[in-house]
Protein backbone atom coordinates (compact mmCIF):
# COMPACT_ATOMS: atom_id res chain seq x y z
CA UNK A 1 0.00 0.00 0.00
CA UNK A 2 2.86 2.54 0.52
CA UNK A 3 3.62 2.35 -3.21
CA UNK A 4 -0.02 3.09 -3.99
CA UNK A 5 0.05 6.12 -1.68
CA UNK A 6 3.24 7.43 -3.28
CA UNK A 7 1.72 7.00 -6.74
CA UNK A 8 -1.43 8.86 -5.67
CA UNK A 9 0.59 11.74 -4.23
CA UNK A 10 2.76 11.95 -7.33
CA UNK A 11 -0.27 11.91 -9.68
CA UNK A 12 -1.90 14.83 -7.81
CA UNK A 13 1.31 16.87 -7.58
CA UNK A 14 2.18 16.32 -11.24
CA UNK A 15 -1.24 17.68 -12.19
CA UNK A 16 -0.73 20.81 -10.09
CA UNK A 17 -2.97 19.68 -7.20
CA UNK A 18 -2.40 19.15 -3.51
CA UNK A 19 -3.34 16.86 -0.65
CA UNK A 20 -6.58 17.98 0.95
CA UNK A 21 -6.75 15.30 3.65
CA UNK A 22 -5.13 11.98 4.45
CA UNK A 23 -6.22 9.60 7.23
CA UNK A 24 -4.77 6.17 8.04
CA UNK A 25 -6.40 3.68 10.42
CA UNK A 26 -5.61 0.11 11.44
CA UNK A 27 -8.22 -2.56 12.20
CA UNK A 28 -8.09 -5.22 14.89
CA UNK A 29 -6.17 -7.62 12.64
CA UNK A 30 -3.46 -5.07 11.86
CA UNK A 31 -4.57 -4.21 8.31
CA UNK A 32 -4.17 -0.56 7.33
CA UNK A 33 -6.86 1.48 5.63
CA UNK A 34 -6.08 4.92 4.22
CA UNK A 35 -8.44 7.59 2.93
CA UNK A 36 -6.77 10.19 0.70
CA UNK A 37 -8.46 13.38 -0.56
CA UNK A 38 -6.78 15.05 -3.53
CA UNK A 39 -7.60 18.46 -4.98
CA UNK A 40 -6.57 18.70 -8.63
CA UNK A 41 -7.33 21.18 -11.44
CA UNK A 42 -10.67 20.40 -13.07
CA UNK A 43 -9.05 20.28 -16.51
CA UNK A 44 -6.70 17.49 -15.41
CA UNK A 45 -9.29 15.38 -13.58
CA UNK A 46 -9.31 12.59 -16.18
CA UNK A 47 -5.51 12.63 -16.37
CA UNK A 48 -5.19 12.01 -12.63
CA UNK A 49 -7.78 9.21 -12.70
CA UNK A 50 -5.86 7.50 -15.49
CA UNK A 51 -2.64 7.74 -13.48
CA UNK A 52 -4.36 6.22 -10.43
CA UNK A 53 -5.61 3.14 -12.26
CA UNK A 54 -2.40 1.21 -11.66
CA UNK A 55 -2.13 1.90 -7.95
CA UNK A 56 -4.08 -1.22 -6.93
CA UNK A 57 -7.11 -3.38 -7.62
CA UNK A 58 -10.20 -1.29 -8.32
CA UNK A 59 -13.13 -2.29 -6.10
CA UNK A 60 -15.56 0.61 -6.58
CA UNK A 61 -15.52 3.88 -8.48
CA UNK A 62 -18.08 6.69 -8.26
CA UNK A 63 -17.99 9.97 -10.19
CA UNK A 64 -20.29 12.89 -9.43
CA UNK A 65 -20.52 16.34 -10.98
CA UNK A 66 -22.45 19.35 -9.65
CA UNK A 67 -23.25 22.53 -11.53
CA UNK A 68 -22.80 25.57 -9.25
CA UNK A 69 -23.11 28.26 -11.90
CA UNK A 70 -26.41 29.58 -10.52
CA UNK A 71 -24.99 29.68 -6.99
CA UNK A 72 -21.97 31.67 -8.16
CA UNK A 73 -24.17 34.25 -9.91
CA UNK A 74 -26.46 34.57 -6.87
CA UNK A 75 -23.59 35.00 -4.41
CA UNK A 76 -21.89 37.60 -6.61
CA UNK A 77 -25.10 39.61 -6.77
CA UNK A 78 -25.64 39.45 -3.01
CA UNK A 79 -22.05 40.57 -2.40
CA UNK A 80 -22.54 43.67 -4.53
CA UNK A 81 -25.75 44.54 -2.67
CA UNK A 82 -24.17 43.93 0.72
CA UNK A 83 -21.16 46.11 -0.10
CA UNK A 84 -23.49 48.93 -1.11
CA UNK A 85 -25.42 48.47 2.16
CA UNK A 86 -22.21 48.68 4.19
CA UNK A 87 -21.21 51.85 2.32
CA UNK A 88 -24.57 53.48 3.12
CA UNK A 89 -24.27 52.74 6.84
CA UNK A 90 -20.76 54.18 6.90
CA UNK A 91 -22.04 57.34 5.19
CA UNK A 92 -24.75 57.67 7.82
CA UNK A 93 -22.16 57.28 10.58
CA UNK A 94 -20.12 60.13 9.14
CA UNK A 95 -23.16 62.40 9.36
CA UNK A 96 -24.41 61.28 12.79
CA UNK A 97 -23.94 63.71 15.71
CA UNK A 98 -25.89 61.96 18.45
CA UNK A 99 -23.90 59.38 20.46
CA UNK A 100 -26.81 56.96 20.69
CA UNK A 101 -27.28 57.15 16.93
CA UNK A 102 -23.59 56.46 16.39
CA UNK A 103 -23.76 53.41 18.68
CA UNK A 104 -26.81 52.08 16.85
CA UNK A 105 -25.16 52.58 13.46
CA UNK A 106 -21.98 50.87 14.64
CA UNK A 107 -23.98 47.79 15.64
CA UNK A 108 -25.76 47.77 12.29
CA UNK A 109 -22.44 48.19 10.50
CA UNK A 110 -20.92 45.25 12.38
CA UNK A 111 -23.86 43.00 11.47
CA UNK A 112 -23.74 43.92 7.78
CA UNK A 113 -19.97 43.51 7.60
CA UNK A 114 -20.31 40.02 9.15
CA UNK A 115 -22.89 39.12 6.50
CA UNK A 116 -20.52 40.42 3.82
CA UNK A 117 -17.65 38.29 5.14
CA UNK A 118 -19.90 35.22 5.10
CA UNK A 119 -20.84 35.88 1.48
CA UNK A 120 -17.17 36.37 0.54
CA UNK A 121 -16.33 33.01 2.14
CA UNK A 122 -19.10 31.35 0.10
CA UNK A 123 -17.76 32.99 -3.03
CA UNK A 124 -14.25 31.70 -2.36
CA UNK A 125 -15.57 28.18 -1.73
CA UNK A 126 -17.57 28.17 -4.94
CA UNK A 127 -14.60 29.42 -6.96
CA UNK A 128 -12.47 26.68 -5.42
CA UNK A 129 -15.07 24.08 -6.35
CA UNK A 130 -15.25 25.27 -9.94
CA UNK A 131 -11.48 25.51 -10.32
CA UNK A 132 -10.47 22.29 -8.53
CA UNK A 133 -11.92 18.78 -8.60
CA UNK A 134 -11.99 16.53 -5.55
CA UNK A 135 -10.73 12.94 -5.78
CA UNK A 136 -11.21 10.71 -2.73
CA UNK A 137 -9.12 7.56 -2.81
CA UNK A 138 -9.68 4.76 -0.28
CA UNK A 139 -6.86 2.21 -0.04
CA UNK A 140 -6.98 -0.97 2.02
CA UNK A 141 -4.19 -3.41 2.67
CA UNK A 142 -4.84 -6.92 1.41
CA UNK A 143 -4.65 -9.46 4.27
CA UNK A 144 -1.53 -11.62 4.24
CA UNK A 145 -3.60 -14.77 4.85
CA UNK A 146 -5.46 -14.21 1.61
CA UNK A 147 -2.18 -13.88 -0.29
CA UNK A 148 -0.68 -17.01 1.24
CA UNK A 149 -3.79 -19.14 0.92
CA UNK A 150 -4.85 -18.06 -2.53
CA UNK A 151 -3.36 -21.17 -4.18
CA UNK A 152 -3.73 -23.68 -1.33
CA UNK A 153 -5.59 -26.90 -2.09
CA UNK A 154 -8.71 -27.63 -0.04
CA UNK A 155 -8.08 -29.73 3.06
CA UNK A 156 -10.13 -31.92 5.38
CA UNK A 157 -11.75 -28.97 7.12
CA UNK A 158 -12.81 -27.52 3.77
CA UNK A 159 -14.34 -30.83 2.74
CA UNK A 160 -16.05 -31.18 6.12
CA UNK A 161 -17.46 -27.68 5.85
CA UNK A 162 -18.71 -28.38 2.34
CA UNK A 163 -20.33 -31.62 3.48
CA UNK A 164 -22.08 -29.86 6.33
CA UNK A 165 -23.39 -27.27 3.91
CA UNK A 166 -24.76 -29.98 1.62
CA UNK A 167 -26.32 -31.82 4.58
CA UNK A 168 -27.93 -28.63 5.87
CA UNK A 169 -29.31 -27.92 2.39
CA UNK A 170 -30.72 -31.44 2.14
CA UNK A 171 -32.39 -31.18 5.56
CA UNK A 172 -33.86 -27.82 4.64
CA UNK A 173 -35.38 -29.23 1.45
CA UNK A 174 -36.78 -32.24 3.32
CA UNK A 175 -38.41 -29.94 5.86
CA UNK A 176 -39.91 -27.87 3.06
CA UNK A 177 -41.24 -31.02 1.37
CA UNK A 178 -42.80 -32.27 4.61
CA UNK A 179 -44.33 -28.87 5.19
CA UNK A 180 -45.87 -28.96 1.70
CA UNK A 181 -47.30 -32.49 2.25
CA UNK A 182 -48.55 -31.85 5.78
CA UNK A 183 -51.96 -30.33 4.80
CA UNK A 184 -52.72 -33.33 2.55
CA UNK A 185 -51.69 -35.80 5.25
CA UNK A 186 -53.89 -34.08 7.85
CA UNK A 187 -56.86 -34.08 5.45
CA UNK A 188 -56.40 -37.80 4.70
CA UNK A 189 -56.16 -38.62 8.41
CA UNK A 190 -59.40 -36.70 9.16
CA UNK A 191 -61.26 -38.47 6.34
CA UNK A 192 -60.04 -41.86 7.56
CA UNK A 193 -61.14 -41.07 11.12
CA UNK A 194 -64.60 -39.98 9.91
CA UNK A 195 -64.91 -43.21 7.92
CA UNK A 196 -63.94 -45.43 10.83
CA UNK A 197 -65.97 -43.62 13.54
CA UNK A 198 -69.10 -42.41 11.74
CA UNK A 199 -69.64 -43.96 8.35
CA UNK A 200 -68.48 -47.55 8.79
CA UNK A 201 -70.55 -48.36 11.94
CA UNK A 202 -73.75 -47.30 10.15
CA UNK A 203 -73.26 -49.54 7.15
CA UNK A 204 -75.42 -52.77 7.09
CA UNK A 205 -73.50 -55.94 7.76
CA UNK A 206 -72.69 -57.94 4.66
CA UNK A 207 -75.06 -60.89 3.85
CA UNK A 208 -73.60 -64.40 4.33
CA UNK A 209 -72.75 -66.13 1.11
CA UNK A 210 -74.66 -69.43 0.63
CA UNK A 211 -73.07 -72.20 -1.36
CA UNK A 212 -75.41 -73.99 -3.76
CA UNK A 213 -74.53 -77.46 -4.95
CA UNK A 214 -75.10 -78.45 -8.51
CA UNK A 215 -77.10 -81.73 -9.00
CA UNK A 216 -74.31 -83.22 -10.94
CA UNK A 217 -71.99 -82.63 -8.09
CA UNK A 218 -73.90 -84.98 -5.67
CA UNK A 219 -72.36 -88.44 -5.15
CA UNK A 220 -73.76 -91.14 -7.51
CA UNK A 221 -75.35 -94.23 -5.84
CA UNK A 222 -75.89 -97.14 -8.23
CA UNK A 223 -79.26 -99.04 -7.98
CA UNK A 224 -79.23 -102.27 -6.03
CA UNK A 225 -79.20 -105.49 -8.06
CA UNK A 226 -82.31 -107.80 -7.72
CA UNK A 227 -81.87 -110.93 -5.66
CA UNK A 228 -82.12 -114.29 -7.60
CSV table of C-alpha atoms in Angstrom, one decimal:
chain,number,residue,atom,x,y,z
A,1,UNK,CA,0.0,0.0,0.0
A,2,UNK,CA,2.9,2.5,0.5
A,3,UNK,CA,3.6,2.4,-3.2
A,4,UNK,CA,0.0,3.1,-4.0
A,5,UNK,CA,0.0,6.1,-1.7
A,6,UNK,CA,3.2,7.4,-3.3
A,7,UNK,CA,1.7,7.0,-6.7
A,8,UNK,CA,-1.4,8.9,-5.7
A,9,UNK,CA,0.6,11.7,-4.2
A,10,UNK,CA,2.8,11.9,-7.3
A,11,UNK,CA,-0.3,11.9,-9.7
A,12,UNK,CA,-1.9,14.8,-7.8
A,13,UNK,CA,1.3,16.9,-7.6
A,14,UNK,CA,2.2,16.3,-11.2
A,15,UNK,CA,-1.2,17.7,-12.2
A,16,UNK,CA,-0.7,20.8,-10.1
A,17,UNK,CA,-3.0,19.7,-7.2
A,18,UNK,CA,-2.4,19.2,-3.5
A,19,UNK,CA,-3.3,16.9,-0.7
A,20,UNK,CA,-6.6,18.0,1.0
A,21,UNK,CA,-6.8,15.3,3.6
A,22,UNK,CA,-5.1,12.0,4.5
A,23,UNK,CA,-6.2,9.6,7.2
A,24,UNK,CA,-4.8,6.2,8.0
A,25,UNK,CA,-6.4,3.7,10.4
A,26,UNK,CA,-5.6,0.1,11.4
A,27,UNK,CA,-8.2,-2.6,12.2
A,28,UNK,CA,-8.1,-5.2,14.9
A,29,UNK,CA,-6.2,-7.6,12.6
A,30,UNK,CA,-3.5,-5.1,11.9
A,31,UNK,CA,-4.6,-4.2,8.3
A,32,UNK,CA,-4.2,-0.6,7.3
A,33,UNK,CA,-6.9,1.5,5.6
A,34,UNK,CA,-6.1,4.9,4.2
A,35,UNK,CA,-8.4,7.6,2.9
A,36,UNK,CA,-6.8,10.2,0.7
A,37,UNK,CA,-8.5,13.4,-0.6
A,38,UNK,CA,-6.8,15.0,-3.5
A,39,UNK,CA,-7.6,18.5,-5.0
A,40,UNK,CA,-6.6,18.7,-8.6
A,41,UNK,CA,-7.3,21.2,-11.4
A,42,UNK,CA,-10.7,20.4,-13.1
A,43,UNK,CA,-9.1,20.3,-16.5
A,44,UNK,CA,-6.7,17.5,-15.4
A,45,UNK,CA,-9.3,15.4,-13.6
A,46,UNK,CA,-9.3,12.6,-16.2
A,47,UNK,CA,-5.5,12.6,-16.4
A,48,UNK,CA,-5.2,12.0,-12.6
A,49,UNK,CA,-7.8,9.2,-12.7
A,50,UNK,CA,-5.9,7.5,-15.5
A,51,UNK,CA,-2.6,7.7,-13.5
A,52,UNK,CA,-4.4,6.2,-10.4
A,53,UNK,CA,-5.6,3.1,-12.3
A,54,UNK,CA,-2.4,1.2,-11.7
A,55,UNK,CA,-2.1,1.9,-7.9
A,56,UNK,CA,-4.1,-1.2,-6.9
A,57,UNK,CA,-7.1,-3.4,-7.6
A,58,UNK,CA,-10.2,-1.3,-8.3
A,59,UNK,CA,-13.1,-2.3,-6.1
A,60,UNK,CA,-15.6,0.6,-6.6
A,61,UNK,CA,-15.5,3.9,-8.5
A,62,UNK,CA,-18.1,6.7,-8.3
A,63,UNK,CA,-18.0,10.0,-10.2
A,64,UNK,CA,-20.3,12.9,-9.4
A,65,UNK,CA,-20.5,16.3,-11.0
A,66,UNK,CA,-22.4,19.4,-9.7
A,67,UNK,CA,-23.3,22.5,-11.5
A,68,UNK,CA,-22.8,25.6,-9.2
A,69,UNK,CA,-23.1,28.3,-11.9
A,70,UNK,CA,-26.4,29.6,-10.5
A,71,UNK,CA,-25.0,29.7,-7.0
A,72,UNK,CA,-22.0,31.7,-8.2
A,73,UNK,CA,-24.2,34.3,-9.9
A,74,UNK,CA,-26.5,34.6,-6.9
A,75,UNK,CA,-23.6,35.0,-4.4
A,76,UNK,CA,-21.9,37.6,-6.6
A,77,UNK,CA,-25.1,39.6,-6.8
A,78,UNK,CA,-25.6,39.4,-3.0
A,79,UNK,CA,-22.1,40.6,-2.4
A,80,UNK,CA,-22.5,43.7,-4.5
A,81,UNK,CA,-25.8,44.5,-2.7
A,82,UNK,CA,-24.2,43.9,0.7
A,83,UNK,CA,-21.2,46.1,-0.1
A,84,UNK,CA,-23.5,48.9,-1.1
A,85,UNK,CA,-25.4,48.5,2.2
A,86,UNK,CA,-22.2,48.7,4.2
A,87,UNK,CA,-21.2,51.8,2.3
A,88,UNK,CA,-24.6,53.5,3.1
A,89,UNK,CA,-24.3,52.7,6.8
A,90,UNK,CA,-20.8,54.2,6.9
A,91,UNK,CA,-22.0,57.3,5.2
A,92,UNK,CA,-24.7,57.7,7.8
A,93,UNK,CA,-22.2,57.3,10.6
A,94,UNK,CA,-20.1,60.1,9.1
A,95,UNK,CA,-23.2,62.4,9.4
A,96,UNK,CA,-24.4,61.3,12.8
A,97,UNK,CA,-23.9,63.7,15.7
A,98,UNK,CA,-25.9,62.0,18.5
A,99,UNK,CA,-23.9,59.4,20.5
A,100,UNK,CA,-26.8,57.0,20.7
A,101,UNK,CA,-27.3,57.1,16.9
A,102,UNK,CA,-23.6,56.5,16.4
A,103,UNK,CA,-23.8,53.4,18.7
A,104,UNK,CA,-26.8,52.1,16.8
A,105,UNK,CA,-25.2,52.6,13.5
A,106,UNK,CA,-22.0,50.9,14.6
A,107,UNK,CA,-24.0,47.8,15.6
A,108,UNK,CA,-25.8,47.8,12.3
A,109,UNK,CA,-22.4,48.2,10.5
A,110,UNK,CA,-20.9,45.3,12.4
A,111,UNK,CA,-23.9,43.0,11.5
A,112,UNK,CA,-23.7,43.9,7.8
A,113,UNK,CA,-20.0,43.5,7.6
A,114,UNK,CA,-20.3,40.0,9.2
A,115,UNK,CA,-22.9,39.1,6.5
A,116,UNK,CA,-20.5,40.4,3.8
A,117,UNK,CA,-17.7,38.3,5.1
A,118,UNK,CA,-19.9,35.2,5.1
A,119,UNK,CA,-20.8,35.9,1.5
A,120,UNK,CA,-17.2,36.4,0.5
A,121,UNK,CA,-16.3,33.0,2.1
A,122,UNK,CA,-19.1,31.3,0.1
A,123,UNK,CA,-17.8,33.0,-3.0
A,124,UNK,CA,-14.2,31.7,-2.4
A,125,UNK,CA,-15.6,28.2,-1.7
A,126,UNK,CA,-17.6,28.2,-4.9
A,127,UNK,CA,-14.6,29.4,-7.0
A,128,UNK,CA,-12.5,26.7,-5.4
A,129,UNK,CA,-15.1,24.1,-6.3
A,130,UNK,CA,-15.3,25.3,-9.9
A,131,UNK,CA,-11.5,25.5,-10.3
A,132,UNK,CA,-10.5,22.3,-8.5
A,133,UNK,CA,-11.9,18.8,-8.6
A,134,UNK,CA,-12.0,16.5,-5.6
A,135,UNK,CA,-10.7,12.9,-5.8
A,136,UNK,CA,-11.2,10.7,-2.7
A,137,UNK,CA,-9.1,7.6,-2.8
A,138,UNK,CA,-9.7,4.8,-0.3
A,139,UNK,CA,-6.9,2.2,0.0
A,140,UNK,CA,-7.0,-1.0,2.0
A,141,UNK,CA,-4.2,-3.4,2.7
A,142,UNK,CA,-4.8,-6.9,1.4
A,143,UNK,CA,-4.7,-9.5,4.3
A,144,UNK,CA,-1.5,-11.6,4.2
A,145,UNK,CA,-3.6,-14.8,4.8
A,146,UNK,CA,-5.5,-14.2,1.6
A,147,UNK,CA,-2.2,-13.9,-0.3
A,148,UNK,CA,-0.7,-17.0,1.2
A,149,UNK,CA,-3.8,-19.1,0.9
A,150,UNK,CA,-4.9,-18.1,-2.5
A,151,UNK,CA,-3.4,-21.2,-4.2
A,152,UNK,CA,-3.7,-23.7,-1.3
A,153,UNK,CA,-5.6,-26.9,-2.1
A,154,UNK,CA,-8.7,-27.6,0.0
A,155,UNK,CA,-8.1,-29.7,3.1
A,156,UNK,CA,-10.1,-31.9,5.4
A,157,UNK,CA,-11.8,-29.0,7.1
A,158,UNK,CA,-12.8,-27.5,3.8
A,159,UNK,CA,-14.3,-30.8,2.7
A,160,UNK,CA,-16.0,-31.2,6.1
A,161,UNK,CA,-17.5,-27.7,5.9
A,162,UNK,CA,-18.7,-28.4,2.3
A,163,UNK,CA,-20.3,-31.6,3.5
A,164,UNK,CA,-22.1,-29.9,6.3
A,165,UNK,CA,-23.4,-27.3,3.9
A,166,UNK,CA,-24.8,-30.0,1.6
A,167,UNK,CA,-26.3,-31.8,4.6
A,168,UNK,CA,-27.9,-28.6,5.9
A,169,UNK,CA,-29.3,-27.9,2.4
A,170,UNK,CA,-30.7,-31.4,2.1
A,171,UNK,CA,-32.4,-31.2,5.6
A,172,UNK,CA,-33.9,-27.8,4.6
A,173,UNK,CA,-35.4,-29.2,1.4
A,174,UNK,CA,-36.8,-32.2,3.3
A,175,UNK,CA,-38.4,-29.9,5.9
A,176,UNK,CA,-39.9,-27.9,3.1
A,177,UNK,CA,-41.2,-31.0,1.4
A,178,UNK,CA,-42.8,-32.3,4.6
A,179,UNK,CA,-44.3,-28.9,5.2
A,180,UNK,CA,-45.9,-29.0,1.7
A,181,UNK,CA,-47.3,-32.5,2.2
A,182,UNK,CA,-48.6,-31.8,5.8
A,183,UNK,CA,-52.0,-30.3,4.8
A,184,UNK,CA,-52.7,-33.3,2.6
A,185,UNK,CA,-51.7,-35.8,5.3
A,186,UNK,CA,-53.9,-34.1,7.9
A,187,UNK,CA,-56.9,-34.1,5.5
A,188,UNK,CA,-56.4,-37.8,4.7
A,189,UNK,CA,-56.2,-38.6,8.4
A,190,UNK,CA,-59.4,-36.7,9.2
A,191,UNK,CA,-61.3,-38.5,6.3
A,192,UNK,CA,-60.0,-41.9,7.6
A,193,UNK,CA,-61.1,-41.1,11.1
A,194,UNK,CA,-64.6,-40.0,9.9
A,195,UNK,CA,-64.9,-43.2,7.9
A,196,UNK,CA,-63.9,-45.4,10.8
A,197,UNK,CA,-66.0,-43.6,13.5
A,198,UNK,CA,-69.1,-42.4,11.7
A,199,UNK,CA,-69.6,-44.0,8.4
A,200,UNK,CA,-68.5,-47.5,8.8
A,201,UNK,CA,-70.5,-48.4,11.9
A,202,UNK,CA,-73.8,-47.3,10.2
A,203,UNK,CA,-73.3,-49.5,7.2
A,204,UNK,CA,-75.4,-52.8,7.1
A,205,UNK,CA,-73.5,-55.9,7.8
A,206,UNK,CA,-72.7,-57.9,4.7
A,207,UNK,CA,-75.1,-60.9,3.8
A,208,UNK,CA,-73.6,-64.4,4.3
A,209,UNK,CA,-72.8,-66.1,1.1
A,210,UNK,CA,-74.7,-69.4,0.6
A,211,UNK,CA,-73.1,-72.2,-1.4
A,212,UNK,CA,-75.4,-74.0,-3.8
A,213,UNK,CA,-74.5,-77.5,-4.9
A,214,UNK,CA,-75.1,-78.4,-8.5
A,215,UNK,CA,-77.1,-81.7,-9.0
A,216,UNK,CA,-74.3,-83.2,-10.9
A,217,UNK,CA,-72.0,-82.6,-8.1
A,218,UNK,CA,-73.9,-85.0,-5.7
A,219,UNK,CA,-72.4,-88.4,-5.1
A,220,UNK,CA,-73.8,-91.1,-7.5
A,221,UNK,CA,-75.4,-94.2,-5.8
A,222,UNK,CA,-75.9,-97.1,-8.2
A,223,UNK,CA,-79.3,-99.0,-8.0
A,224,UNK,CA,-79.2,-102.3,-6.0
A,225,UNK,CA,-79.2,-105.5,-8.1
A,226,UNK,CA,-82.3,-107.8,-7.7
A,227,UNK,CA,-81.9,-110.9,-5.7
A,228,UNK,CA,-82.1,-114.3,-7.6
